[in-house]
PDB file of C-alpha atoms in Angstrom:
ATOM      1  CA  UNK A   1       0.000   0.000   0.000  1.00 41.00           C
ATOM      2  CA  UNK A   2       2.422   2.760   0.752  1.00 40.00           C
ATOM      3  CA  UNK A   3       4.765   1.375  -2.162  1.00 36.00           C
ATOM      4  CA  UNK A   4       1.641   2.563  -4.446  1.00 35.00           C
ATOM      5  CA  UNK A   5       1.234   5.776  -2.773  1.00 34.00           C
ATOM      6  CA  UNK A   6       4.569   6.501  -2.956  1.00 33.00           C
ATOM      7  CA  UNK A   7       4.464   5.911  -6.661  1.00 35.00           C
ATOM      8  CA  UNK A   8       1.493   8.047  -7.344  1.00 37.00           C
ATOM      9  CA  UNK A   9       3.013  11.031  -5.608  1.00 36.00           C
ATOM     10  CA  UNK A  10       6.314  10.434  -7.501  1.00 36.00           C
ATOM     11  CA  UNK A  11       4.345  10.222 -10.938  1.00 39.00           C
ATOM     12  CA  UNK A  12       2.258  12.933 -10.219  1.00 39.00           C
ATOM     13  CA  UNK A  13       5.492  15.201  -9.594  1.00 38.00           C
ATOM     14  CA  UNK A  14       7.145  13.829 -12.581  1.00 37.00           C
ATOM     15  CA  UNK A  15       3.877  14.689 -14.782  1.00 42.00           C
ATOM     16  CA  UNK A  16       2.055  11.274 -15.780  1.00 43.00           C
ATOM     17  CA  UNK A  17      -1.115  10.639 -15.662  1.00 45.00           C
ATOM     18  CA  UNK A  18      -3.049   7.767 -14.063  1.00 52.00           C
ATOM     19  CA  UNK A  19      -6.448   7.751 -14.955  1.00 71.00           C
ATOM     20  CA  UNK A  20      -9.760  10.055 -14.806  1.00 90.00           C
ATOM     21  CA  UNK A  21      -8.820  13.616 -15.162  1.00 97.00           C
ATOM     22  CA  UNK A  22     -10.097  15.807 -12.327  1.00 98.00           C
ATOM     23  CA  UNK A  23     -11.777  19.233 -13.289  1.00 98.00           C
ATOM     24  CA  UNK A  24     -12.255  21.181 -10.297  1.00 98.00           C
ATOM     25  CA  UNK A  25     -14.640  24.047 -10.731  1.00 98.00           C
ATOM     26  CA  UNK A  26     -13.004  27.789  -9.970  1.00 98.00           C
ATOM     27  CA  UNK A  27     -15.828  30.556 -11.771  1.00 98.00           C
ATOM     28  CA  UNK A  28     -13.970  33.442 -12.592  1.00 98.00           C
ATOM     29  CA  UNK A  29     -15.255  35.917  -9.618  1.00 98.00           C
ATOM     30  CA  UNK A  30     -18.448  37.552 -10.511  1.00 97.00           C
ATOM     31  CA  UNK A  31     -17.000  41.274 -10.113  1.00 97.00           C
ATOM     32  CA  UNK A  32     -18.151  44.204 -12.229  1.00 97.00           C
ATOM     33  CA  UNK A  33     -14.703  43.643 -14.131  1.00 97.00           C
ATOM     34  CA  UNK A  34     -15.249  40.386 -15.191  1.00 96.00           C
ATOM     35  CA  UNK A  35     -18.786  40.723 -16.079  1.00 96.00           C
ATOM     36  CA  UNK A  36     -18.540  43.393 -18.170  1.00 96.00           C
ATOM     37  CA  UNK A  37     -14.363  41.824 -19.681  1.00 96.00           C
ATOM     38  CA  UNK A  38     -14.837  37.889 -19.336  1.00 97.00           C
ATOM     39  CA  UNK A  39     -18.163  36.453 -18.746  1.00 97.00           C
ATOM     40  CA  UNK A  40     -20.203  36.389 -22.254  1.00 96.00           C
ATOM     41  CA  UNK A  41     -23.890  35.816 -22.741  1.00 97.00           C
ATOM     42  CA  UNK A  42     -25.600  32.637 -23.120  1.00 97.00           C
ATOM     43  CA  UNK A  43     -24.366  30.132 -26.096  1.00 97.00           C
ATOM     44  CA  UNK A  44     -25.646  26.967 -27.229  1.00 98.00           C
ATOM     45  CA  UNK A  45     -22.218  24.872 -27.970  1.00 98.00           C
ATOM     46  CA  UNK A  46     -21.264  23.621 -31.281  1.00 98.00           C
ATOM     47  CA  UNK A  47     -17.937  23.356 -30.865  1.00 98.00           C
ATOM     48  CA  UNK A  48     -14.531  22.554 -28.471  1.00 98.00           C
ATOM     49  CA  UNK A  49     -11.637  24.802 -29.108  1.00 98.00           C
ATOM     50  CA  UNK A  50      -8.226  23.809 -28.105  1.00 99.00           C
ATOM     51  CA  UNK A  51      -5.365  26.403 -27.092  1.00 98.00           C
ATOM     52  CA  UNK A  52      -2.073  25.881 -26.089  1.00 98.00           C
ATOM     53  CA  UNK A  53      -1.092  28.877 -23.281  1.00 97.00           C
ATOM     54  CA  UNK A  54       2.316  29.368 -25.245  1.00 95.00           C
ATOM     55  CA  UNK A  55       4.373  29.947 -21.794  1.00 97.00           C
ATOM     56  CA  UNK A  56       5.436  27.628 -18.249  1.00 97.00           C
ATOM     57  CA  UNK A  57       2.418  28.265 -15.996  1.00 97.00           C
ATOM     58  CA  UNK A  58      -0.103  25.611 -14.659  1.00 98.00           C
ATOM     59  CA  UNK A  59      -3.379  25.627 -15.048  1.00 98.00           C
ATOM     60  CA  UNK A  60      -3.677  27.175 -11.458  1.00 98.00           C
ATOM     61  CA  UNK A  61      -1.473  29.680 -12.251  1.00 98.00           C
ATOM     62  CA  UNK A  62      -3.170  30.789 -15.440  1.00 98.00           C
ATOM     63  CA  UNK A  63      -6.874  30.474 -13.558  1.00 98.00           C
ATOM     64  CA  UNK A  64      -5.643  33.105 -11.430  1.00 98.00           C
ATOM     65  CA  UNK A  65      -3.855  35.449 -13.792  1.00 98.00           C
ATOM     66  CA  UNK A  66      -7.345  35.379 -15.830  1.00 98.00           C
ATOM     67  CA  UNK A  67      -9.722  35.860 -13.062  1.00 98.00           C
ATOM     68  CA  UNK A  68      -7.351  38.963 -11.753  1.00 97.00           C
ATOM     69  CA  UNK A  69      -6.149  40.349 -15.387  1.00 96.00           C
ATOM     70  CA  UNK A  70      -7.260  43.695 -15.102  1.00 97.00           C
ATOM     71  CA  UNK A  71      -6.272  45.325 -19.207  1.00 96.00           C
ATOM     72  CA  UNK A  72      -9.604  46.536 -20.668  1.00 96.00           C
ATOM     73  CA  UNK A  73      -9.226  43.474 -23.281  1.00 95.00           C
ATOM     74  CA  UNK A  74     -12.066  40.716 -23.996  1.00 97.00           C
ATOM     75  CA  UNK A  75     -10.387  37.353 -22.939  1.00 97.00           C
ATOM     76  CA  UNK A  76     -11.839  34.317 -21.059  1.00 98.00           C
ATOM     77  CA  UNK A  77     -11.620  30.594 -21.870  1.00 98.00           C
ATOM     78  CA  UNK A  78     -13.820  27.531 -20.046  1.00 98.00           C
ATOM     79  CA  UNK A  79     -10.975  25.488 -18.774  1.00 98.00           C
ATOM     80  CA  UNK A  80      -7.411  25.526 -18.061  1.00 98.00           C
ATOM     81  CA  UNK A  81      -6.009  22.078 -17.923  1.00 98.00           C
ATOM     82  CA  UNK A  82      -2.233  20.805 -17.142  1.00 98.00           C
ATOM     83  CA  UNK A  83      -0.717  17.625 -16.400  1.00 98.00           C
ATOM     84  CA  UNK A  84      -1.946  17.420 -12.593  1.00 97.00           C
ATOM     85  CA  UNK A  85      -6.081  18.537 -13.316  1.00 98.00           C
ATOM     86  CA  UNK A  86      -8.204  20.936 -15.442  1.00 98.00           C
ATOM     87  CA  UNK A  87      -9.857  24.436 -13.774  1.00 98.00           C
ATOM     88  CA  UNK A  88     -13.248  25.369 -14.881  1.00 98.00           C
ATOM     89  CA  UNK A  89     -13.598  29.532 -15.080  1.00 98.00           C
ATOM     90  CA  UNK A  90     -16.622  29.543 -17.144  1.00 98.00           C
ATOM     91  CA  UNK A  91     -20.132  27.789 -17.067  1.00 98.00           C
ATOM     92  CA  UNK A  92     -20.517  25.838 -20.806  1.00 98.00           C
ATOM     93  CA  UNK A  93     -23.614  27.619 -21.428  1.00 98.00           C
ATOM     94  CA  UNK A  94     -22.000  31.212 -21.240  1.00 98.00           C
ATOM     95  CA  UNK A  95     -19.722  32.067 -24.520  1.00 96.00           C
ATOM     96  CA  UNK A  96     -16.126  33.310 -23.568  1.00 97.00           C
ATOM     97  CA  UNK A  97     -13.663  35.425 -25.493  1.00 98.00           C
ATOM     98  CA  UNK A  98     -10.871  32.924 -26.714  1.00 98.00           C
ATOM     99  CA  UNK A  99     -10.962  32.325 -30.477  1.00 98.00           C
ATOM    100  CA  UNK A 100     -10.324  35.922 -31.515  1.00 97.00           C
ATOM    101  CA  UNK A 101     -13.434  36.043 -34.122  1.00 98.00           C
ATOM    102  CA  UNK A 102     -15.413  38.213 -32.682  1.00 97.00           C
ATOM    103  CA  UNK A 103     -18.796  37.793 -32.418  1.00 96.00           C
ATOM    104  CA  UNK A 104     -18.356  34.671 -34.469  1.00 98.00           C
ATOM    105  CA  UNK A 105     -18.873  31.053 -33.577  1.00 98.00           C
ATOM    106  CA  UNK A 106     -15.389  30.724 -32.396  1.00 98.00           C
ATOM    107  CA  UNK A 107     -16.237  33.023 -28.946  1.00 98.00           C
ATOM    108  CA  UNK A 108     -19.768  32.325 -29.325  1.00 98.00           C
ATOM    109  CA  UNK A 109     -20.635  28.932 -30.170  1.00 98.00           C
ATOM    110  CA  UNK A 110     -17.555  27.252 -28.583  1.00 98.00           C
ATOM    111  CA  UNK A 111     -16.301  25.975 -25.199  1.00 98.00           C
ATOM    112  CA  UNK A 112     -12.539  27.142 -24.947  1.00 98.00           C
ATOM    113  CA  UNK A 113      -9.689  24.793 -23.723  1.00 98.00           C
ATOM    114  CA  UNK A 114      -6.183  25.860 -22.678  1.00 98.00           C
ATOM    115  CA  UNK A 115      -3.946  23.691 -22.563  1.00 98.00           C
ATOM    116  CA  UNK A 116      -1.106  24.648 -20.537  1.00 98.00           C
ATOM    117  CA  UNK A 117       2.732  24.565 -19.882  1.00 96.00           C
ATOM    118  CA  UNK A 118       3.515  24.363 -23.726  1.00 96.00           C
ATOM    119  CA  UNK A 119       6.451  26.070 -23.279  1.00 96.00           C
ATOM    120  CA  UNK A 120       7.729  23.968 -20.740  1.00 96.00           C
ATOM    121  CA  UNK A 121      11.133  22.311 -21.490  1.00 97.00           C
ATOM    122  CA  UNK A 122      10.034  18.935 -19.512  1.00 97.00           C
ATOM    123  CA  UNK A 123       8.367  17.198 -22.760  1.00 97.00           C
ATOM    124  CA  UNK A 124       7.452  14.409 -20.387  1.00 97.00           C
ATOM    125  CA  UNK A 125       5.341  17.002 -18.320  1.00 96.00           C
ATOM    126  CA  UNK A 126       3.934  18.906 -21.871  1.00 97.00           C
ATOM    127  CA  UNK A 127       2.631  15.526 -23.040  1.00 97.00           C
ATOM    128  CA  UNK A 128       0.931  15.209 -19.819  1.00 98.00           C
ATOM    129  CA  UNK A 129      -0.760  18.024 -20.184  1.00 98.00           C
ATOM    130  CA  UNK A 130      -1.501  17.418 -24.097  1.00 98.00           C
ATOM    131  CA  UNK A 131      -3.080  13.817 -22.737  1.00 98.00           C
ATOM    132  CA  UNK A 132      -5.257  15.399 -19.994  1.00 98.00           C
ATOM    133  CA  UNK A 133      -6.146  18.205 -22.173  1.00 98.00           C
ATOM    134  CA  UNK A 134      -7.186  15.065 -24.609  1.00 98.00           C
ATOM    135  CA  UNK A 135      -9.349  13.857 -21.755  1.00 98.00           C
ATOM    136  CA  UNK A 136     -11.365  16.840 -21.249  1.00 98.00           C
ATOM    137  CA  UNK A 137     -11.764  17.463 -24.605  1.00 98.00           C
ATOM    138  CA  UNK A 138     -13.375  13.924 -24.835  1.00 98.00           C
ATOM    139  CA  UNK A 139     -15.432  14.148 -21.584  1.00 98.00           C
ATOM    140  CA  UNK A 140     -17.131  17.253 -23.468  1.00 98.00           C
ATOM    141  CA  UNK A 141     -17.569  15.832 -26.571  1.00 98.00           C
ATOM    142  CA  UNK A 142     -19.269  12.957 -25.046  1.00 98.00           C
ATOM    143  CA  UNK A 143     -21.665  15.619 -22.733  1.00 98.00           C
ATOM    144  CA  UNK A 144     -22.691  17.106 -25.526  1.00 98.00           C
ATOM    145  CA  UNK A 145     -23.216  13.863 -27.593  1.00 98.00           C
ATOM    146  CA  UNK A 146     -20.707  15.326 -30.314  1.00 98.00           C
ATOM    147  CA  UNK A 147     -17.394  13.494 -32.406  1.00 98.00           C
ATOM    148  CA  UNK A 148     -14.535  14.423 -32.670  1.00 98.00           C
ATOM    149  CA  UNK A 149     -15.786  16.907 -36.137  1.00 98.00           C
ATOM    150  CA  UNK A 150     -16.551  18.735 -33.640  1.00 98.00           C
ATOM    151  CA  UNK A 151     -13.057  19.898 -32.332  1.00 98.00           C
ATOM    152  CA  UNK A 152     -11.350  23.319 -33.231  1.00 98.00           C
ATOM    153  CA  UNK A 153      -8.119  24.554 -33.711  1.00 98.00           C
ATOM    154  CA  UNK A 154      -7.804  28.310 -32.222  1.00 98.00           C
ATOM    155  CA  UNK A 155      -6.383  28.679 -35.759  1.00 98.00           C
ATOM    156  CA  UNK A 156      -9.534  27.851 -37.527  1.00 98.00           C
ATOM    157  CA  UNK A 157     -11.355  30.659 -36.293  1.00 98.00           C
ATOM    158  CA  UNK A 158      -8.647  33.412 -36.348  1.00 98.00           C
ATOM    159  CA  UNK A 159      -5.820  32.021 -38.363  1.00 98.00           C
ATOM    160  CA  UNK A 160      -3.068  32.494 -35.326  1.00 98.00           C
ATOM    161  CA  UNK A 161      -0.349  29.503 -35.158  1.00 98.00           C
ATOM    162  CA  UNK A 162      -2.802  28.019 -31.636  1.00 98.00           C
ATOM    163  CA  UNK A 163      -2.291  25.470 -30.055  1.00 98.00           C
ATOM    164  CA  UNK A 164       0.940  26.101 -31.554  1.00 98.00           C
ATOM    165  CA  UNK A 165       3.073  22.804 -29.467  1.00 98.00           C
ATOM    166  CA  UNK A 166       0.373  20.406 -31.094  1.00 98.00           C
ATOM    167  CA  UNK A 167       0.454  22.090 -34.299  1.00 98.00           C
ATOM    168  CA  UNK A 168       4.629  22.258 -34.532  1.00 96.00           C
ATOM    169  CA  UNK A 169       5.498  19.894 -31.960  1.00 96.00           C
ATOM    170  CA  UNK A 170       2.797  16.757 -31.481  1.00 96.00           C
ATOM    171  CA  UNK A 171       0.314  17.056 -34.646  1.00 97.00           C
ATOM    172  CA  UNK A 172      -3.308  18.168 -34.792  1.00 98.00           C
ATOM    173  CA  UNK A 173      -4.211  14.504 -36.173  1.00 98.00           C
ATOM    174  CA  UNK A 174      -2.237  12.394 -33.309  1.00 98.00           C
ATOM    175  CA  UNK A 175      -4.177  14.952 -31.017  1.00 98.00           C
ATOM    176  CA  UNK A 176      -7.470  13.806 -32.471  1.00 98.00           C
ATOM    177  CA  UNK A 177      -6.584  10.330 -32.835  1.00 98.00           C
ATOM    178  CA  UNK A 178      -5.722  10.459 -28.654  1.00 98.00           C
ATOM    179  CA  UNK A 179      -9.208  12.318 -28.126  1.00 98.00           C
ATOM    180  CA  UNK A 180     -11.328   9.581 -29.830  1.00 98.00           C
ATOM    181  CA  UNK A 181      -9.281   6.974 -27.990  1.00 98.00           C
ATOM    182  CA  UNK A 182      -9.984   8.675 -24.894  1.00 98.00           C
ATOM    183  CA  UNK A 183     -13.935   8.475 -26.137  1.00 98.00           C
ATOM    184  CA  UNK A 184     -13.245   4.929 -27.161  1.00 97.00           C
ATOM    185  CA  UNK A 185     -12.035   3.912 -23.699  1.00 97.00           C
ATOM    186  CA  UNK A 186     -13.851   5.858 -21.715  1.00 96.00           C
ATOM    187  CA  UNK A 187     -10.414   7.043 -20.345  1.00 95.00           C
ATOM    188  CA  UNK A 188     -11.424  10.852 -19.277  1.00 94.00           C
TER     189      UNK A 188
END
């Protein structure tokens, strides 16, 4: 027994993954700020965007620069997710400010994914993140009954090079490929 728990706190600091992904909820505060910055109005979802954060933060880390980011600019996203869990900052049902299109589908029809550490030079610890952010991504899919024609690049919606490590680095199609395995399984 303690052999095992030694071995999940030793692969948890080393970045795998063992299993179900934990999304922990963490609503960007409800301050005049955010409502007015962050928080969008009600969408019905068509679509699951996935971002890569381009720099070394967790997902903590980049739940709490968004909720206090204080620059006059429209930017939100759903969840935050890195190789330990994902963060929820947004409710599905309320559109965000992620896929730089505007009022198109991108912010309005579509739940927004970061994916984070993607600058990270422990590849080990950016592939964990890649997988979990693979396991969200199919754990929404499946709530909303969709496949995986239903993910986004950030890139399809405003032509910028995001996610940009699983566009240079891992490959959109091995991404997908992971996500419907994920489905498959039921591993998310």
């Amino acid at each position: 027994m303690r052999l095992a728990i030694v071995f999940l706190v030793f692969a948890s600091v080393l970045g795998f993954s063992s299993g179900a992904l934990t999304v922990l909820q963490q609503l960007l505060d409800r301050n005049d700020y955010n409502l007015k910055w962050k928080y969008g109005t009600a969408q019905t979802v068509k679509y699951i965007t996935i971002h890569n954060t381009a720099n070394k933060a967790t997902a903590q880390n980049e739940a709490t620069y968004l909720n206090n980011r204080r620059d006059n600019q429209y930017i939100s996203f759903h969840y935050v997710v890195d190789n330990i869990h994902a963060i929820q900052l947004l409710p599905d049902n309320t559109h965000g400010w992620h896929a730089g299109d505007g009022s198109g589908e991108g912010n309005k029809a579509s739940i927004g994914v970061e994916i984070a550490q993607s600058t990270n030079d422990n590849v080990s610890l950016k592939n964990a993140a890649i997988e979990n952010g693979a396991r969200l991504a199919a754990r929404l899919l499946k709530r909303f009954n969709f496949g995986t024609d239903r993910l986004r690049k950030h890139q399809d919606w405003s032509g910028k090079n995001c996610p940009h490590d699983i566009l240079g680095r891992y490959g959109w199609t091995t991404f997908v490929n992971l996500v419907q395995q994920k489905m498959n399984s039921g591993d998310y």
